[in-house]
Every structure is written in C-alpha cells, then in structure tokens.
mmCIF file of C-alpha atoms and ligand atoms in Angstrom:
data_model
loop_
_atom_site.group_PDB
_atom_site.id
_atom_site.type_symbol
_atom_site.label_atom_id
_atom_site.label_comp_id
_atom_site.label_asym_id
_atom_site.label_seq_id
_atom_site.Cartn_x
_atom_site.Cartn_y
_atom_site.Cartn_z
ATOM 1 C CA MET E 242 67.150 49.423 -101.827
ATOM 2 C CA ASN E 243 69.104 49.462 -98.710
ATOM 3 C CA ASP E 244 67.120 52.323 -97.384
ATOM 4 C CA PRO E 245 64.757 50.485 -94.698
ATOM 5 C CA ASN E 246 62.035 53.256 -95.165
ATOM 6 C CA ILE E 247 61.875 52.633 -98.928
ATOM 7 C CA LYS E 248 61.729 49.125 -98.578
ATOM 8 C CA ASN E 249 58.939 49.261 -96.258
ATOM 9 C CA ILE E 250 56.891 51.706 -98.502
ATOM 10 C CA LYS E 251 57.711 49.204 -101.238
ATOM 11 C CA PHE E 252 55.832 46.547 -99.446
ATOM 12 C CA LEU E 253 52.561 48.561 -100.127
ATOM 13 C CA HIS E 254 53.174 48.284 -103.939
ATOM 14 C CA SER E 255 53.923 44.595 -104.031
ATOM 15 C CA GLY E 256 51.829 41.340 -104.421
ATOM 16 C CA LEU E 257 48.315 40.734 -105.355
ATOM 17 C CA LEU E 258 47.089 42.540 -102.240
ATOM 18 C CA SER E 259 48.866 45.755 -103.366
ATOM 19 C CA PRO E 260 45.594 47.679 -104.064
ATOM 20 C CA VAL E 261 43.992 46.652 -100.792
ATOM 21 C CA LYS E 262 47.263 47.525 -98.950
ATOM 22 C CA LYS E 263 47.555 50.870 -100.564
ATOM 23 C CA TRP E 264 43.814 51.640 -100.057
ATOM 24 C CA GLY E 265 44.235 50.810 -96.219
ATOM 25 C CA ALA E 266 47.319 52.957 -95.823
ATOM 26 C CA LYS E 267 45.776 55.852 -97.557
ATOM 27 C CA TRP E 268 42.452 55.957 -95.477
ATOM 28 C CA SER E 269 44.099 55.236 -92.254
ATOM 29 C CA LEU E 270 46.676 57.979 -91.792
ATOM 30 C CA TRP E 271 46.761 57.812 -87.880
ATOM 31 C CA ALA E 272 49.153 60.568 -86.583
ATOM 32 C CA VAL E 273 50.757 60.366 -83.257
ATOM 33 C CA HIS E 274 50.379 63.247 -80.896
ATOM 34 C CA LEU E 275 53.729 65.019 -80.929
ATOM 35 C CA VAL E 276 52.856 68.657 -80.025
ATOM 36 C CA THR E 277 56.052 70.610 -79.805
ATOM 37 C CA SER E 278 55.073 74.108 -80.481
ATOM 38 C CA CYS E 279 52.407 76.695 -81.475
ATOM 39 C CA CYS E 280 51.826 75.008 -84.633
ATOM 40 C CA GLY E 281 49.894 72.336 -82.647
ATOM 41 C CA VAL E 282 47.026 74.808 -82.340
ATOM 42 C CA GLU E 283 46.737 74.670 -86.161
ATOM 43 C CA LEU E 284 46.738 70.959 -85.943
ATOM 44 C CA ALA E 285 44.058 71.004 -83.477
ATOM 45 C CA HIS E 286 42.075 73.338 -85.648
ATOM 46 C CA THR E 287 42.477 70.834 -88.547
ATOM 47 C CA TYR E 288 41.179 67.931 -86.692
ATOM 48 C CA ALA E 289 38.286 70.115 -84.885
ATOM 49 C CA SER E 290 34.799 69.950 -86.174
ATOM 50 C CA GLY E 291 35.145 72.995 -88.556
ATOM 51 C CA TYR E 292 37.814 71.347 -91.134
ATOM 52 C CA ASP E 293 37.230 67.769 -89.746
ATOM 53 C CA ALA E 294 40.193 66.034 -91.158
ATOM 54 C CA GLU E 295 38.987 62.735 -90.081
ATOM 55 C CA ARG E 296 36.841 62.845 -93.272
ATOM 56 C CA TRP E 297 39.979 61.584 -95.002
ATOM 57 C CA GLY E 298 40.488 58.816 -92.579
ATOM 58 C CA THR E 299 43.151 60.396 -90.553
ATOM 59 C CA LEU E 300 42.947 60.682 -87.045
ATOM 60 C CA ASN E 301 45.196 61.769 -83.986
ATOM 61 C CA PHE E 302 46.028 59.088 -81.745
ATOM 62 C CA GLY E 303 47.787 58.719 -78.434
ATOM 63 C CA MET E 304 49.833 55.613 -79.039
ATOM 64 C CA MET E 305 52.889 55.340 -81.207
ATOM 65 C CA ARG E 306 52.221 51.612 -81.549
ATOM 66 C CA GLN E 307 48.946 52.127 -83.464
ATOM 67 C CA THR E 308 50.027 54.932 -85.633
ATOM 68 C CA ASN E 309 51.625 55.454 -88.813
ATOM 69 C CA LEU E 310 52.014 58.868 -89.166
ATOM 70 C CA ILE E 311 54.013 61.716 -87.361
ATOM 71 C CA ILE E 312 53.032 65.249 -87.903
ATOM 72 C CA VAL E 313 55.908 67.308 -86.465
ATOM 73 C CA GLU E 314 54.047 70.528 -85.302
ATOM 74 C CA GLY E 315 57.004 73.198 -85.483
ATOM 75 C CA THR E 316 60.008 73.457 -83.580
ATOM 76 C CA ILE E 317 62.035 70.547 -82.620
ATOM 77 C CA SER E 318 64.741 71.281 -79.930
ATOM 78 C CA LYS E 319 67.570 68.981 -79.042
ATOM 79 C CA LYS E 320 65.811 67.729 -76.068
ATOM 80 C CA MET E 321 62.579 66.902 -78.176
ATOM 81 C CA ALA E 322 64.612 65.360 -81.064
ATOM 82 C CA LYS E 323 65.210 62.284 -78.881
ATOM 83 C CA ALA E 324 61.538 62.001 -78.194
ATOM 84 C CA LEU E 325 60.672 62.457 -81.936
ATOM 85 C CA ARG E 326 63.267 59.816 -82.941
ATOM 86 C CA MET E 327 62.135 57.414 -80.112
ATOM 87 C CA THR E 328 58.524 57.788 -81.212
ATOM 88 C CA TRP E 329 59.316 57.152 -84.864
ATOM 89 C CA GLU E 330 61.394 53.920 -84.071
ATOM 90 C CA GLN E 331 58.388 52.508 -82.032
ATOM 91 C CA MET E 332 55.802 52.966 -85.054
ATOM 92 C CA PRO E 333 55.059 49.977 -87.202
ATOM 93 C CA ASP E 334 56.141 50.244 -90.845
ATOM 94 C CA PRO E 335 55.086 51.559 -93.410
ATOM 95 C CA LYS E 336 55.271 54.951 -91.594
ATOM 96 C CA PHE E 337 55.259 58.527 -92.823
ATOM 97 C CA VAL E 338 56.297 62.076 -91.587
ATOM 98 C CA ILE E 339 54.765 65.474 -92.376
ATOM 99 C CA VAL E 340 56.541 68.523 -90.963
ATOM 100 C CA MET E 341 54.395 71.674 -90.522
ATOM 101 C CA GLY E 342 55.633 75.164 -90.084
ATOM 102 C CA ALA E 343 58.755 77.184 -90.681
ATOM 103 C CA CYS E 344 60.381 76.210 -87.647
ATOM 104 C CA GLY E 345 60.413 72.459 -88.696
ATOM 105 C CA LEU E 346 61.787 73.356 -92.080
ATOM 106 C CA GLU E 347 64.755 75.554 -91.359
ATOM 107 C CA GLY E 348 64.379 76.703 -87.660
ATOM 108 C CA GLY E 349 61.649 79.437 -88.357
ATOM 109 C CA LEU E 350 62.161 82.429 -85.990
ATOM 110 C CA PHE E 351 64.454 80.512 -84.024
ATOM 111 C CA TRP E 352 66.669 79.826 -86.862
ATOM 112 C CA ASN E 353 69.890 80.937 -85.069
ATOM 113 C CA SER E 354 68.951 79.319 -81.820
ATOM 114 C CA TYR E 355 71.468 77.163 -79.959
ATOM 115 C CA HIS E 356 69.133 74.243 -79.330
ATOM 116 C CA ILE E 357 67.130 73.875 -82.640
ATOM 117 C CA VAL E 358 67.523 70.810 -84.755
ATOM 118 C CA LYS E 359 65.897 70.063 -87.998
ATOM 119 C CA PRO E 360 63.305 67.317 -87.964
ATOM 120 C CA SER E 361 64.732 66.184 -91.392
ATOM 121 C CA GLU E 362 68.048 65.294 -89.611
ATOM 122 C CA ILE E 363 66.049 63.021 -87.279
ATOM 123 C CA VAL E 364 63.529 61.124 -89.262
ATOM 124 C CA PRO E 365 62.796 60.869 -92.961
ATOM 125 C CA VAL E 366 60.318 63.528 -93.947
ATOM 126 C CA ASP E 367 57.751 62.965 -96.606
ATOM 127 C CA TYR E 368 56.082 66.354 -96.856
ATOM 128 C CA PHE E 369 56.760 69.976 -95.656
ATOM 129 C CA VAL E 370 53.965 72.190 -94.880
ATOM 130 C CA PRO E 371 55.271 75.847 -95.201
ATOM 131 C CA GLY E 372 54.076 78.894 -93.127
ATOM 132 C CA CYS E 373 54.024 80.376 -89.611
ATOM 133 C CA PRO E 374 51.755 79.056 -88.637
ATOM 134 C CA PRO E 375 50.735 77.047 -91.606
ATOM 135 C CA THR E 376 46.849 77.053 -92.161
ATOM 136 C CA PRO E 377 44.723 74.081 -91.540
ATOM 137 C CA GLU E 378 44.025 74.173 -95.464
ATOM 138 C CA GLY E 379 47.732 73.755 -95.666
ATOM 139 C CA LEU E 380 48.038 70.762 -93.509
ATOM 140 C CA MET E 381 45.162 69.000 -95.108
ATOM 141 C CA ARG E 382 46.880 69.597 -98.474
ATOM 142 C CA GLY E 383 49.893 67.783 -97.110
ATOM 143 C CA ILE E 384 47.711 64.948 -95.850
ATOM 144 C CA LEU E 385 45.950 64.612 -99.235
ATOM 145 C CA ALA E 386 49.472 64.804 -101.057
ATOM 146 C CA LEU E 387 50.727 61.960 -98.827
ATOM 147 C CA GLN E 388 47.642 59.837 -99.718
ATOM 148 C CA LYS E 389 48.336 60.602 -103.398
ATOM 149 C CA LYS E 390 51.893 59.294 -102.828
ATOM 150 C CA ILE E 391 50.952 56.128 -101.198
ATOM 151 C CA GLU E 392 48.683 55.525 -103.897
ATOM 152 C CA SER E 393 50.985 56.404 -106.756
ATOM 153 C CA GLY E 394 54.215 54.816 -105.506
ATOM 154 C CA GLU E 395 55.990 58.058 -105.696
ATOM 155 C CA ALA E 396 57.047 57.424 -101.824
ATOM 156 C CA LYS E 397 59.748 55.020 -103.241
ATOM 157 C CA ALA E 398 61.598 57.995 -104.684
ATOM 158 C CA THR E 399 61.005 60.848 -102.270
ATOM 159 C CA ALA E 400 61.403 59.496 -98.827
ATOM 160 C CA LYS E 401 64.932 59.502 -98.707
ATOM 161 C CA TYR E 402 66.429 58.465 -95.433
ATOM 162 C CA GLN E 403 69.972 58.182 -94.129
ATOM 163 C CA PRO E 404 70.120 56.686 -90.878
ATOM 164 C CA VAL E 405 71.532 59.436 -88.292
ATOM 165 C CA ARG E 406 74.038 59.172 -85.416
ATOM 166 C CA LEU E 407 71.790 60.902 -83.146
ATOM 167 C CA GLU E 408 74.630 61.852 -80.731
ATOM 168 C CA GLU E 409 76.339 63.775 -83.384
ATOM 169 C CA VAL E 410 73.242 65.799 -84.329
ATOM 170 C CA LEU E 411 72.499 66.400 -80.603
ATOM 171 C CA GLU E 412 76.032 67.208 -79.804
ATOM 172 C CA ILE E 413 76.028 70.556 -77.748
ATOM 173 C CA LYS E 414 79.263 72.422 -79.143
ATOM 174 C CA GLU E 415 79.435 75.182 -76.599
ATOM 175 C CA VAL E 416 78.434 74.405 -73.125
ATOM 176 C CA LYS E 417 77.154 77.836 -71.604
ATOM 177 C CA GLU E 418 77.159 78.252 -67.782
ATOM 178 C CA ARG E 419 73.585 77.471 -66.322
ATOM 179 C CA LYS E 420 72.445 79.772 -63.591
ATOM 180 C CA PRO E 421 69.443 79.177 -61.399
ATOM 181 C CA PRO E 422 66.548 81.780 -61.959
ATOM 182 C CA LYS E 423 66.575 84.409 -59.520
ATOM 183 C CA SER E 424 63.549 85.548 -57.374
ATOM 184 C CA PRO E 425 61.519 88.410 -58.752
ATOM 185 C CA VAL E 426 62.849 91.900 -58.131
ATOM 186 C CA LYS E 427 60.724 94.084 -55.987
ATOM 187 C CA ILE E 428 59.970 97.068 -58.114
ATOM 188 C CA ALA E 429 58.611 99.530 -55.831
ATOM 189 C CA GLU E 430 58.063 99.617 -52.047
ATOM 190 C CA LYS E 431 55.130 101.971 -51.887
ATOM 191 C CA PRO E 432 53.508 101.869 -55.301
ATOM 192 C CA GLU E 433 51.458 104.907 -55.926
ATOM 193 C CA ILE E 434 47.780 104.675 -56.710
ATOM 194 C CA LYS E 435 46.571 107.568 -58.734
ATOM 195 C CA ILE E 436 43.057 107.906 -59.464
ATOM 196 C CA GLU E 437 42.395 111.381 -60.302
ATOM 197 C CA PRO E 438 40.021 113.699 -62.163
ATOM 198 C CA ARG E 439 41.008 114.452 -65.744
ATOM 199 C CA ASP E 440 39.926 117.186 -68.027
ATOM 200 C CA VAL E 441 38.699 115.443 -71.291
ATOM 201 C CA GLU E 442 36.497 116.548 -74.118
ATOM 202 C CA TRP E 443 33.399 114.716 -73.049
ATOM 203 C CA GLU E 444 30.520 117.272 -72.807
ATOM 204 C CA PHE E 445 27.795 114.636 -72.033
ATOM 205 C CA GLY E 446 30.021 113.394 -69.192
ATOM 206 C CA LYS E 447 30.305 116.833 -67.664
ATOM 207 C CA SER E 448 26.807 117.554 -67.312
ATOM 208 C CA PHE E 449 26.141 113.756 -66.238
ATOM 209 C CA VAL E 450 28.613 114.130 -63.457
ATOM 210 C CA ASP E 451 27.343 117.358 -62.373
ATOM 211 C CA GLU E 452 23.690 115.796 -61.993
ATOM 212 C CA LEU E 453 25.169 112.588 -60.292
ATOM 213 C CA ASN E 454 26.695 114.832 -57.713
ATOM 214 C CA GLN E 455 23.641 116.511 -56.999
ATOM 215 C CA LYS E 456 21.791 113.176 -56.702
ATOM 216 C CA LEU E 457 24.531 111.709 -54.400
ATOM 217 C CA ALA E 458 24.098 114.892 -51.918
ATOM 218 C CA GLY E 459 27.400 114.147 -50.267
ATOM 219 C CA ALA E 460 27.209 110.330 -50.019
ATOM 220 C CA GLY E 461 30.106 110.179 -52.537
ATOM 221 C CA GLU E 462 32.126 112.236 -54.886
ATOM 222 C CA ALA E 463 31.835 111.487 -58.683
ATOM 223 C CA PHE E 464 34.446 112.707 -61.172
ATOM 224 C CA ILE E 465 35.750 112.003 -64.759
ATOM 225 C CA THR E 466 38.857 109.818 -65.183
ATOM 226 C CA ASP E 467 38.633 109.511 -69.011
ATOM 227 C CA VAL E 468 35.817 109.745 -71.906
ATOM 228 C CA ASN E 469 33.023 107.303 -70.805
ATOM 229 C CA ARG E 470 34.667 106.647 -67.338
ATOM 230 C CA VAL E 471 33.456 108.107 -64.048
ATOM 231 C CA TYR E 472 34.796 107.408 -60.657
ATOM 232 C CA ILE E 473 33.015 107.743 -57.370
ATOM 233 C CA ARG E 474 34.841 107.694 -54.117
ATOM 234 C CA THR E 475 32.712 106.998 -50.961
ATOM 235 C CA THR E 476 32.928 105.099 -47.922
ATOM 236 C CA LYS E 477 32.000 101.559 -46.683
ATOM 237 C CA GLU E 478 29.142 102.893 -44.610
ATOM 238 C CA ARG E 479 27.506 104.924 -47.419
ATOM 239 C CA PHE E 480 28.270 102.439 -50.248
ATOM 240 C CA LEU E 481 24.853 100.986 -50.400
ATOM 241 C CA GLU E 482 23.181 104.473 -50.385
ATOM 242 C CA VAL E 483 25.297 105.385 -53.459
ATOM 243 C CA ALA E 484 24.782 102.027 -55.104
ATOM 244 C CA GLU E 485 20.884 102.442 -54.527
ATOM 245 C CA LYS E 486 20.936 105.874 -56.306
ATOM 246 C CA LEU E 487 22.975 104.762 -59.095
ATOM 247 C CA SER E 488 20.826 101.655 -59.699
ATOM 248 C CA GLU E 489 18.165 104.034 -61.081
ATOM 249 C CA ASP E 490 20.176 104.429 -64.234
ATOM 250 C CA PHE E 491 22.683 101.598 -64.236
ATOM 251 C CA ASP E 492 21.417 98.129 -64.149
ATOM 252 C CA HIS E 493 24.240 95.664 -63.791
ATOM 253 C CA VAL E 494 27.794 95.207 -62.311
ATOM 254 C CA LYS E 495 30.593 94.691 -64.757
ATOM 255 C CA SER E 496 33.051 93.775 -62.446
ATOM 256 C CA VAL E 497 34.257 93.445 -58.701
ATOM 257 C CA ASN E 498 37.734 94.432 -57.870
ATOM 258 C CA VAL E 499 39.883 94.560 -54.885
ATOM 259 C CA ILE E 500 43.146 96.388 -54.596
ATOM 260 C CA ASP E 501 45.681 95.493 -51.813
ATOM 261 C CA VAL E 502 47.555 98.667 -50.561
ATOM 262 C CA ILE E 503 49.412 96.735 -48.211
ATOM 263 C CA HIS E 504 51.836 99.499 -47.134
ATOM 264 C CA GLU E 505 48.821 101.577 -45.890
ATOM 265 C CA ASP E 506 47.113 98.532 -44.567
ATOM 266 C CA LYS E 507 43.932 98.930 -46.476
ATOM 267 C CA PHE E 508 41.973 97.369 -49.369
ATOM 268 C CA ILE E 509 40.239 99.395 -51.945
ATOM 269 C CA VAL E 510 37.083 97.698 -53.156
ATOM 270 C CA GLU E 511 35.588 98.883 -56.495
ATOM 271 C CA TYR E 512 32.441 98.054 -58.167
ATOM 272 C CA THR E 513 32.083 98.764 -61.985
ATOM 273 C CA VAL E 514 28.722 99.242 -63.269
ATOM 274 C CA SER E 515 27.173 99.788 -66.492
ATOM 275 C CA SER E 516 23.814 100.025 -68.374
ATOM 276 C CA TYR E 517 21.906 97.979 -70.769
ATOM 277 C CA SER E 518 18.661 99.937 -70.552
ATOM 278 C CA SER E 519 19.649 103.275 -71.522
ATOM 279 C CA LYS E 520 21.214 103.907 -74.862
ATOM 280 C CA GLU E 521 23.033 106.951 -73.886
ATOM 281 C CA LEU E 522 24.618 105.449 -70.854
ATOM 282 C CA MET E 523 25.454 102.315 -72.428
ATOM 283 C CA PRO E 524 29.121 103.160 -73.294
ATOM 284 C CA VAL E 525 29.677 104.642 -69.714
ATOM 285 C CA LEU E 526 31.469 102.855 -67.074
ATOM 286 C CA VAL E 527 30.946 104.065 -63.364
ATOM 287 C CA THR E 528 33.274 102.713 -60.873
ATOM 288 C CA ILE E 529 32.190 103.076 -57.220
ATOM 289 C CA SER E 530 35.128 102.538 -54.421
ATOM 290 C CA ALA E 531 35.505 102.603 -50.829
ATOM 291 C CA GLU E 532 38.326 101.662 -48.623
ATOM 292 C CA ILE E 533 38.352 99.086 -45.719
ATOM 293 C CA PRO E 534 41.116 98.237 -43.180
ATOM 294 C CA ARG E 535 43.123 95.042 -43.991
ATOM 295 C CA SER E 536 42.671 93.849 -40.389
ATOM 296 C CA ASN E 537 38.852 93.735 -40.665
ATOM 297 C CA PRO E 538 38.118 93.103 -44.359
ATOM 298 C CA ARG E 539 34.294 93.031 -44.425
ATOM 299 C CA PHE E 540 32.132 94.914 -46.982
ATOM 300 C CA PRO E 541 28.368 95.164 -47.628
ATOM 301 C CA SER E 542 27.237 92.837 -50.499
ATOM 302 C CA VAL E 543 25.359 94.438 -53.250
ATOM 303 C CA ILE E 544 23.434 91.597 -54.615
ATOM 304 C CA ASP E 545 20.202 92.800 -53.473
ATOM 305 C CA ILE E 546 20.654 95.815 -55.857
ATOM 306 C CA TRP E 547 22.685 93.971 -58.518
ATOM 307 C CA PRO E 548 22.519 90.248 -58.430
ATOM 308 C CA SER E 549 25.220 89.965 -61.092
ATOM 309 C CA ALA E 550 27.834 90.796 -58.535
ATOM 310 C CA ASP E 551 27.461 87.513 -56.565
ATOM 311 C CA TYR E 552 29.877 85.305 -58.322
ATOM 312 C CA GLN E 553 32.491 88.201 -58.476
ATOM 313 C CA GLU E 554 32.121 88.960 -54.812
ATOM 314 C CA ARG E 555 32.963 85.256 -54.013
ATOM 315 C CA GLU E 556 35.851 85.322 -56.355
ATOM 316 C CA MET E 557 37.237 88.317 -54.544
ATOM 317 C CA TYR E 558 36.937 86.528 -51.201
ATOM 318 C CA ASP E 559 38.876 83.750 -52.471
ATOM 319 C CA PHE E 560 41.692 85.909 -53.803
ATOM 320 C CA PHE E 561 41.767 88.493 -51.194
ATOM 321 C CA GLY E 562 39.757 87.439 -48.267
ATOM 322 C CA VAL E 563 37.259 90.204 -48.385
ATOM 323 C CA TRP E 564 34.012 89.019 -46.860
ATOM 324 C CA PHE E 565 30.930 90.312 -48.492
ATOM 325 C CA GLU E 566 28.220 90.832 -45.867
ATOM 326 C CA ASN E 567 24.698 89.221 -46.766
ATOM 327 C CA ASN E 568 25.777 87.331 -49.780
ATOM 328 C CA PRO E 569 24.496 83.908 -48.745
ATOM 329 C CA ALA E 570 26.929 81.880 -51.022
ATOM 330 C CA MET E 571 29.957 83.664 -49.546
ATOM 331 C CA GLY E 572 32.695 81.123 -48.799
ATOM 332 C CA GLU E 573 31.659 78.689 -51.562
ATOM 333 C CA LYS E 574 35.069 78.369 -53.111
ATOM 334 C CA PHE E 575 35.890 79.373 -56.816
ATOM 335 C CA LEU E 576 39.507 78.529 -56.794
ATOM 336 C CA ILE E 577 40.840 75.404 -58.467
ATOM 337 C CA ALA E 578 42.928 74.721 -55.458
ATOM 338 C CA PRO E 579 40.503 75.360 -52.722
ATOM 339 C CA GLU E 580 43.241 74.725 -50.095
ATOM 340 C CA VAL E 581 44.950 77.973 -51.263
ATOM 341 C CA GLU E 582 44.285 81.083 -49.212
ATOM 342 C CA THR E 583 43.977 84.328 -50.589
ATOM 343 C CA PRO E 584 46.607 84.065 -53.337
ATOM 344 C CA LEU E 585 46.372 87.612 -54.487
ATOM 345 C CA ARG E 586 47.268 89.251 -51.479
ATOM 346 C CA LYS E 587 50.573 90.993 -51.783
ATOM 347 C CA ASP E 588 51.872 89.155 -48.714
ATOM 348 C CA PHE E 589 50.996 85.756 -50.222
ATOM 349 C CA LYS E 590 54.129 83.534 -50.418
ATOM 350 C CA ILE E 591 54.716 80.530 -52.476
ATOM 351 C CA PRO E 592 57.166 77.963 -51.396
ATOM 352 C CA GLN E 593 60.303 78.706 -53.406
ATOM 353 C CA PRO E 594 61.654 75.750 -55.445
ATOM 354 C CA ASN E 595 64.874 74.357 -54.738
ATOM 355 C CA TYR E 596 67.148 74.488 -57.905
ATOM 356 C CA VAL E 597 69.925 72.064 -57.843
ATOM 357 C CA LEU E 598 72.156 72.794 -60.876
ATOM 358 C CA GLY E 599 75.473 72.078 -59.578
ATOM 359 C CA GLY E 600 77.546 74.731 -57.571
ATOM 360 C CA GLU E 601 75.989 77.184 -55.237
ATOM 361 C CA SER E 602 72.920 79.077 -56.025
ATOM 362 C CA GLU E 603 73.133 82.827 -55.646
HETATM 363 S S1 LIG C 983 56.139 77.623 -87.543
HETATM 364 FE FE1 LIG C 983 55.395 79.542 -86.415
HETATM 365 S S2 LIG C 983 53.508 78.642 -85.552
HETATM 366 FE FE2 LIG C 983 54.720 77.036 -86.303
HETATM 367 S S3 LIG C 983 55.854 76.405 -84.489
HETATM 368 FE FE3 LIG C 983 57.205 77.950 -85.444
HETATM 369 S S4 LIG C 983 56.702 79.943 -84.515
HETATM 370 FE FE4 LIG C 983 55.053 78.455 -83.925
#
C-alpha cells in the first residue's frame, strides 16, 4: 500500500465513480513521445493509418503533462534514463508504462554494452512487448492488455515499483578515456577509374553493340561492360550526335552523373539511357560518357532529345557546378541549403567542428 503507483492506480477502482474513471482511463491511453531507438519505427507503424491504434483511444502526444502512458521504444542508455525518469515524474497519475523490444527487456543486441540500462530499473513497467523489432500487432496487443488490466484491477498486483536511486543505477563504474574523433583518412591519392570492355555471355548484346558501332560511325565507341550494360565513350563536341542516334531506340534518361577526377583536372559526365518502348531493349542500360575540363565545366544539355534529363542536369549543377547549356531552368537550386556551393566536388571542405573534451586534441 506504500507503493505510490499502486495507490494511484487503486484510485481508479474506488468510489461510486469508479466505472467512469476506469472507462475514461481505458479509452484515453495517451502515450508521450519517447523515441529512443529503431522500435520507434514500429510504433509509428502502429499509429499510422494501416493499423490505426487510435481506434482504441490511444494517441501519441507531445506533452507529458497531458499523457498517461509511456511506451519505451527499445534501448534506454544511461543518458536517456534520466529523460525517461524525468518524463515519468512529470506525468499525472494514474500512469502506465509499456516497454517494447528486446533492448528494453534485457538490453537486446546491446546486452553487454557499457551504457545500457533496463527501463524496469527506472520506472515501473506494466507490460513488456517482446521482439526485435516487435510487430505493430504485438504493440497493439500490449495496449489492449493494459486496457484489460485497468478495467479488471489487476494493475494493483502487477505494477510493482520500488523507488530507485537514479545515481546508483546510472553510476559509470569504469571511466574510459574519451578521444576526439579523427578526420577521415585519405584512402587513395589517385583513385583509378576503370571502365573497360568485358567478355560476358550475352549474345544479343554482342550483335547489338556491333550494330550500334556501325550506326555511330566513329562519333563514339560502344562496348559491353556487363550483361545488359553498354558503355559509349565520346567527346563533348559529338555528344549530341550520339544522343540523337541513340534516341531512335532509347526513349528516356535514367540518370545523369558526374565524376570528379580531381587529380586529372577533369569531370566525366555520364548519361544512362533506357527504353520503355522496345521489349527487347527494356533491360538494357546504355551509358554515354564524355570528359570536360574542370576549369570550364560546361556541357550540352540533352533535354531537347530526352526531356526527363532536366531535373537531373540541374541537380548535377548544384552538386558539381557543371553548367548544362540550353537547359532553361539551369541554376534553379535543388539543394536544401542553396547557399552551399558544389558540395560533391572532391575539394569541397566543410568547417571542422572544434572538439573540446579536455586535454589536447590529436
Ligand atoms: S529491440 Fe530491436 S528494433 Fe527495438 S530498439 Fe532494440 S534493436 Fe532496435
């Protein structure tokens, strides 16, 4: 009877208004948002339109002062334990706790990690929903079971709770030396770009490439790189000529790509095209490529031949600064941070954060 949680739950079952109080609590289990890990995705799934957990009067809510349920979504670390406890303390009584996921039960796949705490050591838990991750059906089952518990009065016997000394639970026994993260290691000064013909078993491809080379008549060189993959090397000057010839069979651009070969002071521009209109060519991807100097990154746009290249060309301008001539929308920014210039160029630098963790950084 000294257990405050039991006392508060008992309130639901006392007095003349008991049926109304129980009915109200049962159908208004509002859960405070406390997403700690990947189980949160399953919680979102449970409350989304497919499963629609709101049908049982349960609803996710942003403020702990108007909620009466915590659904602990997976892992609780020592840092989050304080937030969990603080949230629980601020919720009005009577309140309930459901813990979902193997991580919340016994640590799950982090069972031997130095910073994992069992939620049941921080707050009184009414139900555990096992699984990694638990399914939306599992979580709904937990909510329905909690409703039953509220209605029947079982809560008095199951929600055992001993007040915890948070400092003891959270005590870090072994203090490990913390080091600031290091800058990424440079892997290769001059990475090799290898796009070469490959001898693969693809009979249709061999005759297709022979015909293609005759059609191109020296405007570009086509070769097989894999089954259903053809590569054409050409120049910036003859690129549109090659594109025109290909457009007779290939009706759309799948992707536009730029490779920054900084050590050779050039960009490689690649268009990959495919066909929806020819059944035979449908699985075939043809990439047309040409090189341009880094100092003058301009390239002819193909939107008059393949309109679907439009937004991809604009994207490549945002990322690499390659200007596609004759695309009227060129320069209309796609990036979320429009003030950032050419972030995918190899020489793009982001400001280094200043780590101050005590002692000198390496
Ligand atoms: S139980 Fe599985 S899904 Fe849930 S938090 Fe842990 S690892 Fe993620």
